[in-house]
């Protein structure tokens, strides 16, 4: 049901611009109004989320330590897994964000009779890397649509990306990466009993949505060749805040489908699990150093808690203490009444 | 219900099959052995905490306070505004499932709600369903639901089926730490007056008496005297143990499990032998006689309340720095929380080993040192006279306790010590040690007898790894640096891997240390004959 609903939702999202453009001729609504609206929602939403996280204090320094601590000088400590300073934390975060290092640790547990066996399980990591890196590079490649003079770095990326020179126009490697990654992630969600059990419709939806974007994109390039110059004119117009529908260009309905899905993704992004992209940077188990005993961490809302003071305790156990031959510490309790008020610990 | 036999316990566990029903439609079943008893009202009264009177989790209807829903939602809102960790973890899980089969409770029970991701969803769904307009609109499609009384029961069941071990957080691509969620959710339940007896009684004892077990000052002194007598009998050397001594250099705070029960006491004897051997100027306190902290398993505020004593005592006794014993959750609290709660600790000095001169730079601000750091430094400087052959009757493997490994990273020190005091040390399989170590299954205040089935299930992955090295190398000792481990592993080993004894690292240190003026050692600290000295153990007595 979750799968069906998400798939239907994406199909509906494809039909909306299709009908809107080809039957109702709402070109500029889908070409100009919707994109502005979507990106407005995207930016405001994202800023809202970031402010929300930043506003909430992190009370304690709680890194998940995954390696040897920095302790005695002759014991080699793990800079990445038990970072002891900010620089090492930056390194740890870098590996998390760019290479999904924690995901790389993944194992698979199997119960065979009374034995637990752990196997390596890097497929999830591999699929995730294919998808995310594919997505990232495709996004960068798209910049050429928004720039009059395409910087050589973009041309270079294009060149490398179409290195295999299969077909014309040549197939991009990143298209295959993102497609392969997505299909794997989707398949895994459907087939793996555990993952399927934990999935909501809102877990399938982004997968179908992005799949829709990728497929419509590939179709535009290889099947229903759209007027790229027209698209570029529209894109530059949007980017320079002088939006206009290109004259005498036949952009093709498929482009509007592609654009509408992208807009949906952008508007959906801040309010869904996709914010993990920004959230990961805030994760206190990863972005804090394991230096608790070296450098104090302050909790902004820390408050004093009443405890059983020595003097109260001594009063309580006076007899037992004397019986056992311990000296009572009256002097401390004299001074303590004053001190207690000062430092209500 | 009696505990099933080891071969039967896992029959119903299938890690690759999910139930037919949606998890939101499955209610928890309070089967004996899988939940802990509710707290006695008096315990809560004594601490000024809310409670629900007399009730038990298996009761059909719980006596929730009339405003339970409002209270719960307010408690959640409050935590979302005070814990970025909690808020973020509620927001960014992608349900990739990388954490799913990393939890020992899932591996031992096959219950999908013991997958860390679903444990989190139990709350995430309510936060979406109650606080988010989109969640309200899309309901189950977005994984959202409304709060009901059954959900409170469900929370109780599953947040007391998480030992706050943090193994899941190691594997999560965003570091989502279900332990943090559990800590917060136990606090939320506390606000309704819901708590478990086993985790709360020690809090009351520790608050009033000074340690979890409720051992009073004179009794503590007697216990230590007994242990000193045992040491004299075994080694021929009489040891002085300073208690409540003003002006000592070091305040030593052990977990009470180490002077209370077998096999912790042997570890305690090991500490005492070590301190005597190096002539450390230290003291033990009867006021701050607990390094562990069961408050941490209930409410952070309670945790802070209990350990404030240690710092007052350090001031009163005018010590220079604090040395902590072998205990797991204790070191999570000491390492990750103390400095924030009690700092700046400017009334103590930067810890410096009086024997080797080593300055513990890693503890320079907080002024507390782990005894394994301290001992490893002594051994590295050749300050201990050791005879590792006295542990030749021992084939030992090392269990990394959850918190020292994943909240602190003390991995090498205990291994270094073990390799120096024993000749037969072997490692368990790589995926079950160090940062990937498995919980004992009874941590975070869940070491109750009535919880035995769940303990055996949760401890299964650890026990299974021990079984592996027992078969392969003949391991007969499981060493650890945690008092809860020492309390619960004996039952776990008896159940899954009979024939494996449980010990602390310093027990083995105590066996190996050659004291000045000692007699010929024929027995270890447990009065067991040393290898090659069988039949001689009675002679010296
Ligand atoms: C800093 C940037 C990002 C990081 C570090 C990151 C990391 C991850 C990781 C580790 C996973 C879990 C593995 C998986 O399920 O594939 C994941 C899942 C996912 N990410 Fe990202 N991500 C980032 C940005 C993005 C962006 C920009 C998008 C697209 C809009 C995206 C979409 C997704 C989706 C849809 C999934 C779920 C895949 C599934 O359903 O299995 N991520 N991300
Ligand atoms: S590993 Fe992290 S992101 Fe993935 S399902 Fe578990 S908690 Fe969620
Ligand atoms: S913290 Fe440990 S017990 Fe709790 S969900 Fe994670 S792996 Fe399981």
Coordinates of N, CA, C and O in Angstrom, one line a residue, chain B residues 49-195:
Chain B
X49 N 9.7 12.3 44.1 CA 9.3 12.1 42.6 C 7.9 11.7 42.5 O 7.3 11.0 43.4
X50 N 7.3 12.0 41.4 CA 5.9 11.5 41.1 C 5.8 10.0 40.9 O 6.8 9.4 40.5
X51 N 4.7 9.4 41.3 CA 4.6 8.0 41.1 C 3.1 7.6 40.8 O 2.2 8.5 41.0
X52 N 2.8 6.4 40.4 CA 1.4 6.0 40.1 C 0.8 5.1 41.1 O -0.1 4.4 40.8
X53 N 1.4 5.1 42.3 CA 0.9 4.2 43.4 C 1.3 2.8 43.1 O 2.3 2.5 42.5
X54 N 0.5 1.8 43.6 CA 0.7 0.4 43.4 C 0.2 0.0 42.0 O -1.0 0.1 41.7
X55 N 1.1 -0.5 41.2 CA 0.6 -1.0 39.9 C 1.7 -1.9 39.4 O 2.9 -1.9 39.9
X56 N 1.4 -2.7 38.3 CA 2.5 -3.5 37.7 C 2.2 -3.4 36.2 O 1.1 -3.2 35.7
X57 N 3.3 -3.5 35.4 CA 3.2 -3.4 34.0 C 2.2 -4.3 33.3 O 1.6 -4.0 32.3
X58 N 2.0 -5.5 33.9 CA 1.1 -6.5 33.3 C -0.3 -6.2 33.6 O -1.2 -6.8 33.1
X59 N -0.6 -5.2 34.4 CA -2.0 -4.8 34.7 C -2.6 -4.3 33.4 O -2.0 -3.6 32.6
X60 N -3.9 -4.7 33.2 CA -4.6 -4.4 31.9 C -4.7 -2.8 31.8 O -4.4 -2.2 30.8
X61 N -5.1 -2.2 32.9 CA -5.3 -0.8 32.9 C -4.3 -0.1 33.9 O -4.2 -0.5 35.0
X62 N -3.5 0.8 33.3 CA -2.5 1.5 34.2 C -3.1 2.7 34.8 O -3.9 3.4 34.2
X63 N -2.8 2.9 36.1 CA -3.4 4.1 36.8 C -2.7 5.4 36.4 O -2.1 6.1 37.2
X64 N -2.8 5.7 35.1 CA -2.1 6.9 34.6 C -2.8 8.2 35.2 O -4.0 8.1 35.5
X65 N -2.0 9.2 35.5 CA -2.7 10.4 36.0 C -3.7 11.0 35.0 O -3.5 10.7 33.8
X66 N -4.7 11.7 35.4 CA -5.8 12.1 34.5 C -5.2 13.0 33.4 O -5.8 12.9 32.3
X67 N -4.2 13.7 33.7 CA -3.7 14.6 32.6 C -2.5 14.0 31.9 O -1.6 14.7 31.4
X68 N -2.5 12.7 31.8 CA -1.3 12.0 31.3 C -0.9 12.4 29.9 O 0.2 12.6 29.6
X69 N -1.9 12.7 29.1 CA -1.6 13.0 27.7 C -0.9 14.4 27.6 O 0.1 14.5 26.9
X70 N -1.5 15.3 28.3 CA -1.0 16.7 28.3 C 0.4 16.6 28.8 O 1.4 17.2 28.3
X71 N 0.6 15.9 30.0 CA 1.9 15.9 30.6 C 2.9 15.3 29.7 O 4.1 15.7 29.6
X72 N 2.5 14.2 29.0 CA 3.5 13.5 28.1 C 3.9 14.5 27.0 O 5.1 14.6 26.7
X73 N 2.9 15.1 26.4 CA 3.2 16.0 25.3 C 4.1 17.1 25.7 O 5.0 17.5 25.0
X74 N 3.8 17.7 26.9 CA 4.6 18.8 27.4 C 6.0 18.3 27.7 O 7.0 19.0 27.4
X75 N 6.1 17.1 28.2 CA 7.5 16.6 28.5 C 8.3 16.4 27.2 O 9.5 16.7 27.1
X76 N 7.6 15.9 26.2 CA 8.3 15.8 24.9 C 8.7 17.1 24.3 O 9.8 17.3 23.9
X77 N 7.7 18.1 24.4 CA 8.0 19.4 23.8 C 9.2 20.0 24.6 O 10.1 20.5 23.9
X78 N 9.2 19.8 25.9 CA 10.3 20.4 26.7 C 11.7 19.8 26.2 O 12.6 20.5 26.0
X79 N 11.7 18.5 26.0 CA 12.9 17.8 25.6 C 13.3 18.2 24.2 O 14.5 18.4 23.9
X80 N 12.4 18.4 23.3 CA 12.7 18.9 22.0 C 13.3 20.3 22.0 O 14.0 20.6 21.1
X81 N 13.0 21.0 23.0 CA 13.6 22.4 23.1 C 14.9 22.4 23.9 O 15.5 23.5 23.9
X82 N 15.2 21.3 24.5 CA 16.4 21.4 25.4 C 17.5 20.4 24.9 O 18.7 20.6 25.3
X83 N 17.2 19.5 24.1 CA 18.2 18.5 23.6 C 18.3 18.5 22.1 O 17.4 18.0 21.4
X84 N 19.3 19.2 21.5 CA 19.4 19.1 20.1 C 19.6 17.7 19.6 O 19.0 17.4 18.6
X85 N 20.3 16.9 20.4 CA 20.4 15.5 20.0 C 19.1 14.9 19.7 O 18.8 14.4 18.6
X86 N 18.2 15.0 20.7 CA 16.9 14.4 20.6 C 16.1 15.0 19.4 O 15.5 14.2 18.6
X87 N 16.1 16.3 19.3 CA 15.3 16.9 18.2 C 15.8 16.4 16.8 O 15.1 16.0 16.0
X88 N 17.1 16.5 16.7 CA 17.7 16.1 15.4 C 17.5 14.6 15.1 O 17.1 14.3 14.0
X89 N 17.6 13.8 16.1 CA 17.4 12.4 15.8 C 16.0 12.1 15.5 O 15.7 11.1 14.8
X90 N 15.1 12.9 16.0 CA 13.7 12.7 15.6 C 13.4 13.2 14.2 O 12.5 12.8 13.5
X91 N 14.3 14.1 13.7 CA 14.0 14.7 12.4 C 14.7 14.0 11.2 O 14.2 14.0 10.1
X92 N 15.9 13.4 11.4 CA 16.6 13.1 10.2 C 16.8 11.6 9.9 O 17.5 11.3 8.9
X93 N 16.2 10.7 10.6 CA 16.4 9.3 10.2 C 15.8 9.0 8.8 O 14.7 9.5 8.5
X94 N 16.5 8.3 8.0 CA 16.0 8.0 6.6 C 15.5 6.6 6.6 O 15.1 6.2 5.5
X95 N 15.5 5.9 7.7 CA 15.0 4.5 7.7 C 15.8 3.7 6.7 O 15.2 2.9 5.9
X96 N 17.1 3.8 6.7 CA 17.9 3.0 5.8 C 18.1 1.6 6.4 O 18.5 0.7 5.7
X97 N 17.9 1.5 7.7 CA 18.0 0.2 8.3 C 19.4 -0.3 8.6 O 19.6 -1.5 9.0
X98 N 20.4 0.6 8.5 CA 21.7 0.1 8.8 C 21.9 -0.3 10.2 O 22.7 -1.1 10.6
X99 N 21.0 0.3 11.1 CA 21.1 0.0 12.5 C 20.3 -1.3 12.9 O 20.5 -1.8 14.0
X100 N 19.5 -1.7 12.0 CA 18.5 -2.7 12.3 C 19.0 -3.9 13.1 O 18.5 -4.3 14.1
X101 N 20.0 -4.6 12.5 CA 20.5 -5.8 13.1 C 21.8 -5.6 13.9 O 22.6 -6.4 14.1
X102 N 21.9 -4.4 14.5 CA 23.1 -4.1 15.3 C 22.7 -4.2 16.8 O 23.6 -4.2 17.6
X103 N 21.5 -4.2 17.1 CA 21.1 -4.2 18.5 C 21.0 -5.6 19.1 O 20.4 -6.5 18.5
X104 N 21.6 -5.8 20.2 CA 21.6 -7.2 20.8 C 20.2 -7.7 21.2 O 20.0 -8.8 21.1
X105 N 19.4 -6.7 21.5 CA 18.0 -7.2 21.9 C 17.2 -7.6 20.6 O 16.4 -8.5 20.7
X106 N 17.5 -7.0 19.5 CA 16.9 -7.5 18.3 C 17.5 -8.9 17.9 O 16.8 -9.8 17.6
X107 N 18.8 -9.0 18.0 CA 19.4 -10.3 17.6 C 19.0 -11.4 18.5 O 18.9 -12.5 18.0
X108 N 18.7 -11.1 19.7 CA 18.3 -12.1 20.7 C 16.8 -12.4 20.7 O 16.3 -13.4 21.3
X109 N 16.0 -11.5 20.2 CA 14.5 -11.6 20.3 C 13.8 -11.6 19.0 O 12.7 -12.2 18.9
X110 N 14.5 -11.1 18.0 CA 13.8 -11.0 16.6 C 12.6 -10.1 16.6 O 12.0 -9.9 15.6
X111 N 12.4 -9.4 17.7 CA 11.2 -8.5 17.8 C 11.6 -7.2 17.0 O 12.5 -6.5 17.4
X112 N 10.8 -6.9 15.9 CA 11.2 -5.8 15.1 C 11.2 -4.5 15.8 O 12.0 -3.6 15.5
X113 N 10.5 -4.3 16.9 CA 10.5 -3.1 17.6 C 11.8 -2.9 18.4 O 12.1 -1.9 19.1
X114 N 12.6 -4.0 18.4 CA 13.9 -3.9 19.0 C 15.0 -3.5 18.0 O 16.2 -3.4 18.4
X115 N 14.6 -3.3 16.8 CA 15.5 -2.6 15.8 C 15.6 -1.2 16.3 O 14.6 -0.5 16.4
X116 N 16.8 -0.7 16.4 CA 16.9 0.7 16.9 C 16.1 1.7 16.1 O 15.5 2.6 16.7
X117 N 16.0 1.5 14.8 CA 15.2 2.4 14.0 C 13.7 2.4 14.4 O 13.1 3.5 14.5
X118 N 13.2 1.2 14.7 CA 11.8 1.2 15.1 C 11.6 1.7 16.6 O 10.6 2.3 16.9
X119 N 12.6 1.5 17.4 CA 12.6 2.0 18.8 C 12.4 3.5 18.7 O 11.6 4.1 19.4
X120 N 13.2 4.1 17.8 CA 13.1 5.5 17.6 C 11.7 5.9 17.0 O 11.1 6.9 17.4
X121 N 11.2 5.1 16.0 CA 10.0 5.4 15.4 C 8.8 5.5 16.4 O 7.8 6.1 16.2
X122 N 8.9 4.7 17.5 CA 7.9 4.7 18.5 C 7.6 6.1 19.0 O 6.4 6.4 19.3
X123 N 8.6 6.9 19.1 CA 8.4 8.3 19.5 C 8.2 9.2 18.3 O 7.4 10.1 18.3
X124 N 9.1 9.0 17.3 CA 9.1 9.8 16.1 C 7.6 9.9 15.6 O 7.2 11.0 15.2
X125 N 7.0 8.8 15.5 CA 5.6 8.7 15.0 C 4.7 9.6 15.8 O 3.8 10.3 15.2
X126 N 4.8 9.6 17.1 CA 4.0 10.4 18.0 C 4.3 11.9 17.8 O 3.4 12.8 17.7
X127 N 5.6 12.2 17.7 CA 5.9 13.6 17.5 C 5.4 14.2 16.2 O 4.8 15.3 16.1
X128 N 5.4 13.3 15.1 CA 4.8 13.7 13.9 C 3.3 13.9 14.0 O 2.7 14.8 13.5
X129 N 2.7 12.9 14.6 CA 1.3 12.8 14.7 C 0.7 13.9 15.6 O -0.5 14.3 15.4
X130 N 1.4 14.3 16.6 CA 0.8 15.3 17.5 C 1.3 16.7 17.3 O 0.6 17.7 17.6
X131 N 2.5 16.9 16.7 CA 3.0 18.2 16.6 C 3.1 18.7 15.2 O 3.3 19.9 15.0
X132 N 3.1 17.9 14.2 CA 3.3 18.3 12.8 C 2.0 18.3 12.0 O 1.4 17.3 11.9
X133 N 1.7 19.5 11.4 CA 0.5 19.5 10.6 C 0.5 18.5 9.4 O -0.5 17.8 9.2
X134 N 1.7 18.4 8.8 CA 1.8 17.4 7.7 C 1.6 16.0 8.2 O 1.0 15.2 7.6
X135 N 2.2 15.7 9.4 CA 2.0 14.4 10.0 C 0.6 14.1 10.3 O 0.1 13.0 10.0
X136 N -0.1 15.1 10.8 CA -1.6 14.9 11.1 C -2.3 14.6 9.8 O -3.2 13.8 9.8
X137 N -2.0 15.3 8.8 CA -2.7 15.2 7.5 C -2.5 13.8 6.9 O -3.4 13.2 6.5
X138 N -1.2 13.4 6.8 CA -1.0 12.2 6.1 C -1.0 10.9 7.0 O -1.0 9.8 6.5
X139 N -1.0 11.1 8.3 CA -1.1 10.0 9.2 C -0.1 8.9 8.9 O 1.1 9.2 8.8
X140 N -0.5 7.7 8.9 CA 0.4 6.5 8.8 C 1.2 6.6 7.5 O 2.3 6.1 7.5
X141 N 0.8 7.2 6.5 CA 1.6 7.3 5.2 C 2.9 8.0 5.5 O 3.9 7.7 4.9
X142 N 2.8 9.0 6.5 CA 4.1 9.7 6.8 C 4.7 9.1 8.1 O 5.6 9.7 8.7
X143 N 4.1 8.0 8.5 CA 4.7 7.4 9.8 C 4.2 8.1 11.0 O 5.0 8.2 12.0
X144 N 3.0 8.7 11.0 CA 2.6 9.5 12.1 C 1.4 8.8 12.8 O 0.6 8.1 12.1
X145 N 1.3 9.0 14.1 CA 0.1 8.4 14.8 C -0.2 9.3 16.0 O 0.7 10.0 16.5
X146 N -1.4 9.1 16.6 CA -1.7 9.9 17.8 C -1.3 9.1 19.0 O -1.3 7.9 19.0
X147 N -1.1 9.9 20.1 CA -0.7 9.3 21.3 C -1.9 8.6 22.0 O -2.9 9.2 22.1
X148 N -1.7 7.4 22.4 CA -2.7 6.6 23.2 C -2.1 6.0 24.4 O -0.9 6.0 24.6
X149 N -3.0 5.5 25.3 CA -2.5 4.8 26.5 C -1.6 3.6 26.1 O -0.6 3.3 26.8
X150 N -2.0 2.9 25.1 CA -1.2 1.7 24.7 C 0.2 2.1 24.3 O 1.1 1.3 24.4
X151 N 0.3 3.3 23.7 CA 1.6 3.8 23.3 C 2.5 4.0 24.5 O 3.7 3.7 24.5
X152 N 1.9 4.5 25.6 CA 2.7 4.7 26.8 C 3.2 3.3 27.3 O 4.4 3.2 27.7
X153 N 2.4 2.3 27.2 CA 2.8 0.9 27.6 C 3.9 0.5 26.7 O 4.9 -0.1 27.1
X154 N 3.7 0.7 25.4 CA 4.7 0.3 24.4 C 6.1 1.0 24.7 O 7.1 0.4 24.7
X155 N 6.0 2.3 25.0 CA 7.3 3.0 25.4 C 7.9 2.4 26.6 O 9.1 2.2 26.6
X156 N 7.1 2.1 27.6 CA 7.7 1.5 28.8 C 8.4 0.2 28.4 O 9.5 -0.1 28.8
X157 N 7.7 -0.6 27.6 CA 8.2 -1.9 27.3 C 9.5 -1.8 26.5 O 10.5 -2.4 26.9
X158 N 9.6 -1.0 25.5 CA 10.8 -1.0 24.6 C 11.9 0.0 25.1 O 13.0 -0.2 24.7
X159 N 11.5 1.0 25.8 CA 12.6 1.8 26.3 C 13.3 1.2 27.6 O 14.3 1.7 28.0
X160 N 12.6 0.2 28.1 CA 13.3 -0.7 29.1 C 13.7 -2.0 28.4 O 13.9 -3.0 29.1
X161 N 13.8 -2.0 27.1 CA 14.5 -3.1 26.4 C 15.6 -2.5 25.5 O 16.0 -3.0 24.5
X162 N 16.2 -1.4 26.0 CA 17.3 -0.8 25.4 C 18.3 -0.5 26.5 O 17.9 0.0 27.5
X163 N 19.5 -1.0 26.4 CA 20.5 -0.8 27.5 C 21.3 0.4 27.3 O 22.4 0.5 28.0
X164 N 20.9 1.3 26.4 CA 21.7 2.5 26.2 C 23.2 2.2 25.9 O 24.1 2.9 26.3
X165 N 23.3 1.2 25.0 CA 24.7 0.7 24.8 C 25.4 1.5 23.6 O 26.6 1.4 23.5
X166 N 24.6 2.2 22.8 CA 25.1 3.0 21.7 C 25.8 2.2 20.5 O 26.5 2.8 19.7
X167 N 25.5 0.9 20.5 CA 26.1 0.2 19.3 C 25.5 0.7 18.0 O 26.1 0.8 17.0
X168 N 24.2 0.9 18.1 CA 23.5 1.4 16.9 C 24.1 2.7 16.3 O 24.2 2.9 15.1
X169 N 24.5 3.5 17.2 CA 25.0 4.8 16.8 C 26.3 4.8 16.1 O 26.6 5.7 15.3
X170 N 27.0 3.7 16.3 CA 28.3 3.5 15.6 C 28.0 3.3 14.1 O 28.8 3.8 13.2
X171 N 26.9 2.6 13.8 CA 26.7 2.2 12.4 C 25.8 3.2 11.6 O 25.7 3.2 10.4
X172 N 25.1 4.1 12.4 CA 24.1 5.0 11.7 C 24.9 6.0 10.9 O 25.8 6.7 11.5
X173 N 24.5 6.3 9.7 CA 25.3 7.3 8.9 C 25.2 8.7 9.4 O 26.0 9.5 9.1
X174 N 24.2 8.9 10.3 CA 24.1 10.3 10.9 C 24.4 10.2 12.4 O 24.2 11.2 13.1
X175 N 24.9 9.1 12.9 CA 25.2 8.9 14.3 C 24.0 9.0 15.2 O 24.1 9.4 16.4
X176 N 22.8 8.7 14.7 CA 21.6 8.7 15.5 C 21.8 7.7 16.7 O 22.1 6.5 16.4
X177 N 21.8 8.2 17.9 CA 22.1 7.4 19.0 C 20.8 7.1 19.8 O 20.2 7.9 20.5
X178 N 20.4 5.9 19.6 CA 19.1 5.5 20.3 C 19.2 5.5 21.8 O 18.2 5.7 22.5
X179 N 20.4 5.4 22.3 CA 20.6 5.5 23.7 C 20.1 6.9 24.2 O 19.5 7.0 25.2
X180 N 20.4 7.9 23.4 CA 20.0 9.3 23.8 C 18.5 9.3 23.8 O 17.9 10.0 24.6
X181 N 17.8 8.7 22.8 CA 16.4 8.7 22.7 C 15.8 8.0 24.0 O 14.9 8.4 24.6
X182 N 16.5 6.9 24.3 CA 16.0 6.1 25.5 C 16.2 6.9 26.8 O 15.3 7.0 27.6
X183 N 17.3 7.6 26.9 CA 17.5 8.5 28.1 C 16.4 9.5 28.2 O 15.8 9.6 29.2
X184 N 16.1 10.1 27.1 CA 15.0 11.1 27.1 C 13.7 10.5 27.4 O 12.9 11.0 28.2
X185 N 13.4 9.4 26.8 CA 12.1 8.8 26.9 C 11.9 8.2 28.3 O 10.7 8.2 28.9
X186 N 12.9 7.7 29.0 CA 12.8 7.3 30.4 C 12.4 8.5 31.2 O 11.7 8.4 32.2
X187 N 13.0 9.6 30.9 CA 12.7 10.9 31.7 C 11.2 11.2 31.5 O 10.5 11.6 32.4
X188 N 10.8 11.1 30.2 CA 9.4 11.4 29.9 C 8.4 10.5 30.7 O 7.5 11.0 31.4
X189 N 8.8 9.2 30.8 CA 7.9 8.3 31.5 C 8.0 8.6 33.0 O 7.0 8.6 33.7
X190 N 9.1 9.0 33.5 CA 9.3 9.4 34.9 C 8.3 10.5 35.2 O 7.8 10.6 36.4
X191 N 8.1 11.4 34.3 CA 7.2 12.6 34.6 C 5.7 12.1 34.9 O 5.0 12.8 35.5
X192 N 5.4 10.9 34.3 CA 4.1 10.4 34.6 C 4.1 9.5 35.9 O 3.1 9.0 36.4
X193 N 5.3 9.3 36.4 CA 5.5 8.5 37.6 C 5.8 7.0 37.3 O 5.7 6.1 38.1
X194 N 6.2 6.8 36.0 CA 6.5 5.4 35.6 C 8.0 5.2 35.7 O 8.8 5.9 35.1
X195 N 8.4 4.2 36.5 CA 9.8 3.8 36.6 C 9.9 2.4 37.0 O 8.9 1.8 37.4

